[in-house]
Coordinates of C-alpha atoms and ligand atoms in Angstrom, one line a residue:
M1390 CA 67.9 205.6 154.4
T1391 CA 67.2 201.4 155.6
S1392 CA 67.1 200.5 158.5
V1393 CA 67.7 196.4 159.0
A1394 CA 68.0 195.1 162.5
Q1395 CA 68.4 191.2 163.3
A1396 CA 66.2 188.9 165.1
Q1397 CA 66.3 185.2 166.4
P1398 CA 62.8 183.3 167.3
N1399 CA 62.4 181.8 171.2
I1400 CA 61.4 179.1 171.7
A1401 CA 58.5 178.5 174.8
L1402 CA 59.5 175.9 177.7
I1403 CA 56.4 177.8 179.5
K1404 CA 53.6 178.0 177.2
Y1405 CA 51.8 180.8 176.0
W1406 CA 48.2 179.8 174.5
G1407 CA 45.6 182.3 175.1
K1408 CA 44.4 185.6 174.7
R1409 CA 43.0 188.1 177.3
D1410 CA 42.2 190.7 175.4
H1411 CA 41.9 190.0 171.2
V1412 CA 41.9 193.9 170.6
Q1413 CA 45.8 194.3 172.7
N1414 CA 46.8 191.0 171.6
L1415 CA 47.5 190.8 175.4
P1416 CA 48.7 187.1 176.5
A1417 CA 46.2 185.4 178.9
V1418 CA 48.9 183.4 181.0
S1419 CA 52.5 184.5 181.4
S1420 CA 55.7 182.0 179.6
L1421 CA 59.2 181.7 179.7
S1422 CA 61.6 181.0 177.0
V1423 CA 65.0 180.5 175.8
T1424 CA 66.2 182.9 172.3
L1425 CA 68.1 181.2 170.0
Q1426 CA 70.9 181.7 168.4
S1427 CA 72.1 180.4 165.4
L1428 CA 68.3 180.5 163.5
S1429 CA 67.9 184.2 162.2
T1430 CA 65.7 186.7 160.7
R1431 CA 67.2 189.9 159.4
M1432 CA 64.5 192.7 158.7
S1433 CA 65.1 196.3 156.5
V1434 CA 62.4 198.9 157.1
E1435 CA 62.7 202.5 154.4
F1436 CA 59.9 204.8 155.1
R1437 CA 59.4 206.9 152.3
Q1438 CA 58.3 209.8 150.9
S1439 CA 57.0 208.8 147.5
G1440 CA 53.2 207.4 147.5
G1441 CA 52.1 204.2 147.0
P1442 CA 51.5 201.5 149.7
D1443 CA 53.4 199.5 151.6
T1444 CA 55.9 196.9 150.1
L1445 CA 56.7 193.6 152.0
Q1446 CA 59.6 191.3 150.7
I1447 CA 60.0 188.0 152.8
N1448 CA 63.1 185.7 151.2
N1449 CA 63.0 187.6 148.1
A1450 CA 59.2 187.2 147.2
E1451 CA 56.3 189.6 147.8
A1452 CA 54.4 189.0 150.4
P1453 CA 50.9 189.9 150.7
A1454 CA 49.7 187.6 153.0
M1455 CA 51.5 189.1 155.6
L1456 CA 51.4 192.9 154.8
R1457 CA 48.2 193.6 156.9
R1458 CA 49.9 192.6 160.2
V1459 CA 53.6 194.2 158.9
S1460 CA 52.0 197.5 157.9
H1461 CA 50.2 197.6 161.7
C1462 CA 53.0 196.7 163.6
L1463 CA 54.6 199.6 161.8
D1464 CA 51.5 202.1 162.7
L1465 CA 52.5 200.7 166.4
V1466 CA 55.7 202.0 166.3
A1467 CA 55.8 205.1 163.8
G1468 CA 51.7 206.5 164.5
A1469 CA 49.0 205.9 161.6
D1470 CA 50.2 209.2 159.5
R1471 CA 53.3 208.3 158.9
D1472 CA 55.0 207.1 155.4
N1473 CA 54.6 204.3 153.6
A1474 CA 57.6 201.8 154.0
D1475 CA 59.8 199.3 152.4
V1476 CA 60.2 195.6 154.3
V1477 CA 62.6 193.3 152.8
S1478 CA 62.9 190.3 155.8
V1479 CA 65.4 187.7 155.0
S1480 CA 65.1 184.5 157.4
N1481 CA 67.6 182.0 157.4
F1482 CA 65.1 179.4 158.5
P1483 CA 61.4 177.8 157.7
I1484 CA 59.2 179.9 157.9
G1485 CA 55.3 179.6 159.1
A1486 CA 56.2 175.8 160.3
G1487 CA 56.3 176.1 163.4
L1488 CA 59.9 177.9 164.4
A1489 CA 59.1 181.2 165.8
S1490 CA 59.9 183.2 162.7
S1491 CA 56.7 185.6 163.6
A1492 CA 58.5 186.0 167.3
S1493 CA 61.4 187.0 165.4
A1494 CA 60.2 188.7 162.5
F1495 CA 58.0 191.0 164.6
A1496 CA 61.2 191.3 166.7
A1497 CA 63.1 192.5 163.9
L1498 CA 60.6 194.5 162.5
V1499 CA 60.1 196.6 166.0
V1500 CA 63.9 197.3 165.9
A1501 CA 64.2 198.4 162.3
A1502 CA 61.6 201.2 162.5
E1503 CA 62.3 202.3 165.6
H1504 CA 65.9 202.7 164.7
E1505 CA 65.4 204.0 161.2
L1506 CA 62.9 207.3 162.9
G1507 CA 65.4 207.5 165.2
G1508 CA 63.4 207.0 168.4
S1509 CA 64.8 205.8 171.9
R1510 CA 62.1 203.0 173.0
S1511 CA 63.9 200.8 175.3
Q1512 CA 63.9 197.0 174.7
L1513 CA 61.3 196.3 177.4
E1514 CA 58.8 199.5 175.3
L1515 CA 59.6 197.8 171.9
A1516 CA 58.8 194.6 173.1
R1517 CA 55.2 195.7 174.0
L1518 CA 55.0 196.9 170.3
A1519 CA 56.3 193.2 169.2
G1520 CA 54.3 191.6 171.4
A1521 CA 50.6 193.6 170.0
S1522 CA 51.2 192.2 166.7
S1523 CA 52.9 188.0 167.9
G1524 CA 52.0 187.5 171.6
S1525 CA 55.5 185.2 171.8
A1526 CA 57.7 187.8 169.6
A1527 CA 58.0 190.2 173.2
R1528 CA 60.2 187.8 174.2
S1529 CA 62.5 187.6 171.4
L1530 CA 63.8 191.1 172.4
F1531 CA 65.5 189.1 175.2
G1532 CA 68.3 186.9 175.6
G1533 CA 68.7 183.7 177.5
I1534 CA 66.5 182.6 179.3
V1535 CA 63.2 185.0 179.7
E1536 CA 60.2 185.6 181.5
L1537 CA 56.6 187.2 180.5
T1538 CA 54.6 188.4 182.9
A1539 CA 50.6 188.8 181.8
G1540 CA 49.1 191.5 183.0
D1541 CA 45.6 193.2 182.8
E1542 CA 46.9 196.3 180.8
Q1543 CA 50.2 195.5 179.5
I1544 CA 53.3 192.4 179.9
A1545 CA 56.2 192.7 181.1
V1546 CA 59.2 190.9 180.0
E1547 CA 63.0 190.5 181.0
T1548 CA 66.2 188.2 181.1
V1549 CA 65.8 186.1 184.1
C1550 CA 69.1 183.8 183.0
D1551 CA 72.0 185.2 180.7
S1552 CA 72.9 181.9 177.9
V1553 CA 76.5 182.6 179.8
D1554 CA 75.1 181.8 183.1
W1555 CA 73.6 178.6 181.7
P1556 CA 74.6 177.5 178.8
L1557 CA 71.4 175.5 177.1
D1558 CA 72.0 173.9 173.4
V1559 CA 67.9 173.2 171.1
I1560 CA 68.5 170.5 168.7
V1561 CA 65.4 171.4 166.1
A1562 CA 64.3 167.8 164.9
I1563 CA 62.0 168.7 161.0
T1564 CA 59.3 166.7 160.5
A1565 CA 57.3 168.8 157.8
E1566 CA 58.4 171.2 155.9
G1567 CA 55.1 174.3 154.3
P1568 CA 52.9 176.4 156.6
K1569 CA 51.2 174.6 159.5
P1570 CA 47.5 174.2 158.2
L1571 CA 46.2 176.8 161.0
G1572 CA 48.0 180.3 162.4
S1573 CA 48.2 179.9 166.3
G1574 CA 45.7 183.4 167.0
E1575 CA 42.7 181.0 165.1
A1576 CA 44.2 178.1 167.0
M1577 CA 44.1 180.1 170.1
I1578 CA 40.4 181.4 169.4
R1579 CA 39.2 178.1 169.0
S1580 CA 40.5 176.8 172.4
E1581 CA 39.3 179.5 174.4
A1582 CA 35.8 179.1 173.3
T1583 CA 35.8 175.3 172.8
S1584 CA 38.2 173.8 174.5
P1585 CA 36.5 172.1 178.0
F1586 CA 40.9 171.9 179.4
Y1587 CA 41.2 175.9 178.9
S1588 CA 40.3 177.0 182.2
S1589 CA 42.6 174.9 184.2
W1590 CA 44.9 175.3 181.5
L1591 CA 44.4 179.0 182.2
E1592 CA 44.5 178.2 186.2
N1593 CA 47.6 176.0 186.7
Q1594 CA 49.9 177.8 184.6
D1595 CA 51.5 180.2 187.1
D1596 CA 52.3 176.9 189.4
D1597 CA 54.5 175.5 185.8
L1598 CA 55.9 178.9 186.2
C1599 CA 57.1 179.2 189.8
V1600 CA 58.3 175.5 189.2
A1601 CA 60.7 176.5 186.2
R1602 CA 61.7 179.7 187.8
E1603 CA 62.9 177.8 191.0
A1604 CA 64.5 175.5 188.4
V1605 CA 66.3 177.5 186.5
N1606 CA 67.5 179.7 189.9
D1607 CA 69.1 176.2 190.5
R1608 CA 70.5 174.9 187.0
N1609 CA 68.3 172.3 187.9
F1610 CA 67.9 170.5 184.5
A1611 CA 66.1 168.1 185.2
Q1612 CA 63.3 170.1 187.1
L1613 CA 63.0 171.9 184.1
G1614 CA 62.8 169.6 181.7
A1615 CA 60.2 168.3 183.8
V1616 CA 57.9 170.8 184.1
A1617 CA 58.6 171.8 180.3
E1618 CA 57.7 168.9 179.2
H1619 CA 53.9 168.5 181.3
N1620 CA 53.0 172.3 180.1
C1621 CA 53.7 170.8 176.2
L1622 CA 51.9 168.4 176.6
K1623 CA 48.8 170.3 179.0
M1624 CA 48.8 173.2 175.9
H1625 CA 48.5 170.7 173.4
S1626 CA 46.0 168.6 175.3
V1627 CA 43.7 172.0 174.8
M1628 CA 44.3 171.9 171.5
W1629 CA 43.8 168.7 171.4
S1630 CA 39.8 169.1 172.9
S1631 CA 39.5 172.1 170.8
S1632 CA 36.5 171.9 168.6
P1633 CA 37.0 171.4 165.4
P1634 CA 40.5 169.1 166.9
I1635 CA 44.0 171.1 166.2
V1636 CA 46.3 168.7 165.7
Y1637 CA 49.7 169.6 164.8
W1638 CA 51.7 166.5 165.6
N1639 CA 52.5 163.9 162.6
S1640 CA 54.3 160.5 163.5
A1641 CA 57.5 161.8 163.3
T1642 CA 56.8 164.5 166.2
L1643 CA 55.9 161.3 168.3
S1644 CA 58.5 159.4 166.5
C1645 CA 61.6 162.2 168.2
M1646 CA 59.2 162.2 171.3
E1647 CA 59.7 158.6 171.7
T1648 CA 63.6 159.6 171.2
I1649 CA 64.2 161.4 173.4
R1650 CA 62.6 159.6 176.3
S1651 CA 64.4 156.5 175.9
L1652 CA 67.9 158.9 175.5
Q1653 CA 66.6 160.9 178.9
T1654 CA 66.3 156.6 179.7
D1655 CA 70.1 155.8 179.1
G1656 CA 70.9 159.7 181.6
V1657 CA 71.2 161.7 178.4
P1658 CA 70.2 165.2 179.6
V1659 CA 68.0 165.9 177.6
F1660 CA 63.8 167.4 177.2
F1661 CA 61.7 168.1 174.4
T1662 CA 58.9 170.7 173.7
I1663 CA 56.4 171.5 170.5
D1664 CA 54.7 174.5 169.5
A1665 CA 52.5 175.2 166.9
G1666 CA 53.5 172.7 164.3
P1667 CA 54.7 169.5 163.9
Q1668 CA 58.4 170.0 164.6
V1669 CA 60.4 169.1 167.7
K1670 CA 62.4 170.8 170.1
A1671 CA 65.1 169.1 172.0
I1672 CA 66.3 171.5 174.8
C1673 CA 69.5 169.7 176.1
L1674 CA 72.9 170.5 177.8
P1675 CA 76.1 171.4 175.7
E1676 CA 77.6 167.8 176.6
A1677 CA 74.4 166.3 175.0
V1678 CA 74.5 168.4 171.9
A1679 CA 76.4 165.7 169.6
T1680 CA 74.2 162.8 171.1
V1681 CA 71.0 164.0 170.9
R1682 CA 71.4 164.7 167.2
A1683 CA 72.8 162.1 165.7
A1684 CA 69.8 159.9 167.8
L1685 CA 67.0 162.5 166.0
Q1686 CA 68.6 163.1 162.4
K1687 CA 68.1 159.3 162.5
T1688 CA 64.6 159.0 164.0
A1689 CA 62.2 157.9 161.6
G1690 CA 60.3 161.0 158.8
V1691 CA 63.0 163.1 160.4
I1692 CA 64.2 165.7 157.5
N1693 CA 66.4 167.3 159.0
T1694 CA 68.3 169.3 161.8
M1695 CA 69.1 171.8 163.0
H1696 CA 71.4 172.9 166.5
S1697 CA 71.6 176.4 167.8
S1698 CA 73.0 177.6 171.7
L1699 CA 71.2 180.9 173.5
G1700 CA 71.5 183.7 171.6
P1701 CA 70.8 187.9 172.6
G1702 CA 68.0 189.9 172.0
A1703 CA 66.7 192.2 169.0
R1704 CA 69.3 194.3 167.8
P1705 CA 69.7 196.9 164.6
S1706 CA 72.2 195.2 162.4
E1707 CA 74.7 196.9 159.6
A1708 CA 73.0 197.1 156.3
R1709 CA 74.4 194.7 153.4
Ligands
LIG2477 O1 53.1 184.4 169.1 P1 52.2 183.4 168.7 O2 51.0 184.0 168.2 O3 52.3 183.2 167.4 O4 51.5 182.1 169.6 C1 52.8 181.3 170.0 C2 52.5 180.2 170.6 C3 53.3 179.3 170.7 O5 54.8 179.2 170.2 C4 52.4 177.6 170.5 C5 53.6 178.7 172.5 C6 54.5 180.0 172.6 O6 54.7 180.7 173.9 O7 55.5 180.7 172.0

């Protein structure tokens, strides 16, 4: 039998940057994110009795570089004495380019593997397993606006606001294609070891999260936007002040930020966030989608734009 699952990437508004436990991959800070709808990863897993190693195909090509992480994730779900597996992943958006493809991939992987095993783990248990492979993947098990609470022993994850209760939209401006120069795991280790801002980043995170949570509860878009932009720029300050510096932006990243600032001046409800890559994510209210997308599309250096509403968490899916 083959089991298939689908998951969407999530975009953090209050960022995860830094690890409390490198072996268990526990985040050093809590975070808040939105799960997308139209970008998605479909993952199929089949355990087989016959010999040979695990195999992994990503978007119709063998992917040996990712195989170790995928095998480790399957060990966590099925135990190290499991049968070997054939894994096939297909995403409808660029992978490894700062669009949270590892979040949707590992969220879909744990759901597909659990389904294949006939297990009955809860979404939270699956989130913890996904998070052990990619910290942000834990949030893609849940839909809408999602909060991840960091803990000494384990994380907690839950939806704090459904997409129906507060519909938000995300426009992604693609400013460069191709893989990012440095993976987020390695980059976080460098920031922890070398950035003089790292400890204050950790200290102030809960305050930002509190402000963001209150903004979500009150559906206060301006408050959410202000704290999310501030938190994003703080995370990038930690990256920039690492040694050697970690700079994921390009000139189009800055141009997109300028475009969004000018839309804000005109009263358009939109704010930006940027992850470990040069793409800019503009979060806006539904009535602003067309304006924001048109403005980003014509910003210098933007290759393409994508639009998504908020979507559900990872779930089993029909095989095709
Ligand atoms: O889950 P990882 O290891 O890919 O780290 C994700 C880090 C950021 O995307 C930059 C921030 C976040 O909270 O998603």
